[in-house]
Amino acid sequence: MQYRPLGRTKLKVSALCLGTMTWGEQNTQKDAFAQIDRARDAGVNFIDAAEMYPVPPKAETYGETERILGNYLAERGNREDWIIASKVAGPGNWLPHIRDGMTRFTREHLTAALDASLKRLKTDYIDLYQLHWPDRSTNFFGNLGYRHNPDESITPIEDTLEVLDEFVKAGKIRHIGLSNETPWGVSRFLHLAESRGWPRIASIQNPYNLLNRTYEVGMAEISLREQTGLLAYSPLAFGTLTGKYLNGLSPEKGRLTLFSRFSRYTNPQAEQACARYVRLARDHGLDPAQMALAFVTRQPFVTSNIIGATNMDQLNRNLSSINMGLPDGVLEAIAEIHQSQPNPAP
């Protein structure tokens, strides 16, 4: 396993991070415990969760992922061996079951969210506390074009960062991160941290994979120059880059078979590009999933690649990707495909 600095903090996280959003929906607690033990054996020391998980979010399962992780930490008694990340849900009328829809980044709502997460996780602190998506309308979750609304009511970033500073001083969290953010948002958080002496963001958790490399356009430079590395989520584009959905296939337990909400990865352009990447991997004797993961992990702006699995075979293959080097011929072919079909699933 490789280990990389988490921003400018003193923490070093594994280059592969164990994702958790299937725990409590597609995976049982027993499954999750086995996944954590296997990841630990492979050298993983970094786990990413969220109060909203599992996905798709619903009232019946809200918080179950954090509860499962908390049960593991309590049973194993090895909290100090792990760097635990979690996320507070941002605003949205599609989450009425979370604090009765009160998911703004204000003092009241952030305090309620953090205290509940700490209770579910059975821990006194969270190593990396992330804002799951911005408290403003902007282009995230597959929306490329930004449309400005000057009349929108938003929580000032100053107010949010001031509260997070208090959490750090109280020892409830060690570091902060952003997720689904834009260059403007990252720059604003960095400026306020520097000018006010507030906590500096350590990471940015955004989507990044062979079908969606939009992070390279405006965010990669920030990550490298400011040491705010990417925690890449959806590195397999919800499993499409494994090839298991090609040619109209719908595996019974596949996430895209079960949950149609992730259809942005199955548009015709994405399917065509995906088929080319899968064929490229197989032509070179590579596992398509491992090639896709290795491509993400090797990027200089990536701090950690968040892998997820619903069975142990998937997890083992994903973990093994850390040892895969990509030949120059493969990298050149990836560049050619990307140039001809850039970002078909943003």
Phi, psi and omega in degrees: 000146174261151178231139186227149179296139174271095183060224178259017178280176177271001182276144171239124183251152177294147182293342170247131179248139180277115175279156191228003195289355175267349183289123182100353176235289178270344180234141177276173176298321178299316177301314183297316179301318180295321178296316181296315180299319181293318178297319178300317179298332180274358178099004178289133178236011191231125179233134181245127179230189177195149178296332183287337187290152009280169179249138003288145184287138175203160187300323186294333185244003183307127177081357185296324180298313177297322179297318179297315179297319177298320178297321178296311182299322180290319182289318182278335180066032184238037182306320185291345180279350189241146167259111187257126176245143172215175187222143175263133183294139176274183184289151178169136181283002180266008180232054182295342182278352179261110180050039180055036179083005181269084185236038175275161182269055176260169180304311183299311186285321177295319180296316179297318181294313182295315181299322179291320179295317179300320179295315180294322181281351180055048181218160179272346184207156173244131184292319182224113181253121188243145173276115194296323172202160188296154174271055178190160177278122177206185187267093175220175183055047173091359179265114182276318184278131179268130177240119186277138176236097184293344182263003183291139176269117181232158174278123180302137179302327178303316181295317181295313184292328177297319179292318178298324176300319178294322177298318179296313181297330179280351180083010180282329174226155180262319183215164182238155178215166177247163179212143181054041183260167181246166178304320179297313181298315180298315181299321181293317178298318180294318180298314181294322178299317182289318185280333183253354182074025180268171184299142180266136180296140183260341187198166177227121180257101181231164177289144175200123178197179183298335180267350181215093179250027181297338179301332183291338188289304184238348188258330185300319180297318177300314180303316184284315184285331184253002182054050175237070190296159181279132164261101191281120175253160186056045181295341177253014179051055181055037174088352183296328183285357171282339183091000187286348180255002183292156177059035176078010180290145177223080180305138190307317184257011180292144184298320181287338174287319184281325189230106185287351184296344182261036188289349181297341179272000183238019175290160185304320180294320178294319180296320179295315179294319179301316180300322179292319179293318179296316179297320178301313180299312183293326178297334180257013178070027181252152171285126183304319180295317181293323177297315181297319179290318180298324178298317180293312186298329185281351183291135185294340180268000181267124174276313180208145182255117186275110180259146176225161181203154174250355174212165188290330177296316177300314182298317180298318179294319179295318179296323181292344181297339182296336182264002184269123171264146181256119180300156180304322180298323179290316179297322178294320179291322176299317179298322180294317179296316181296321180295324182276333179223069185286132171047059181285350180224067183290000000 
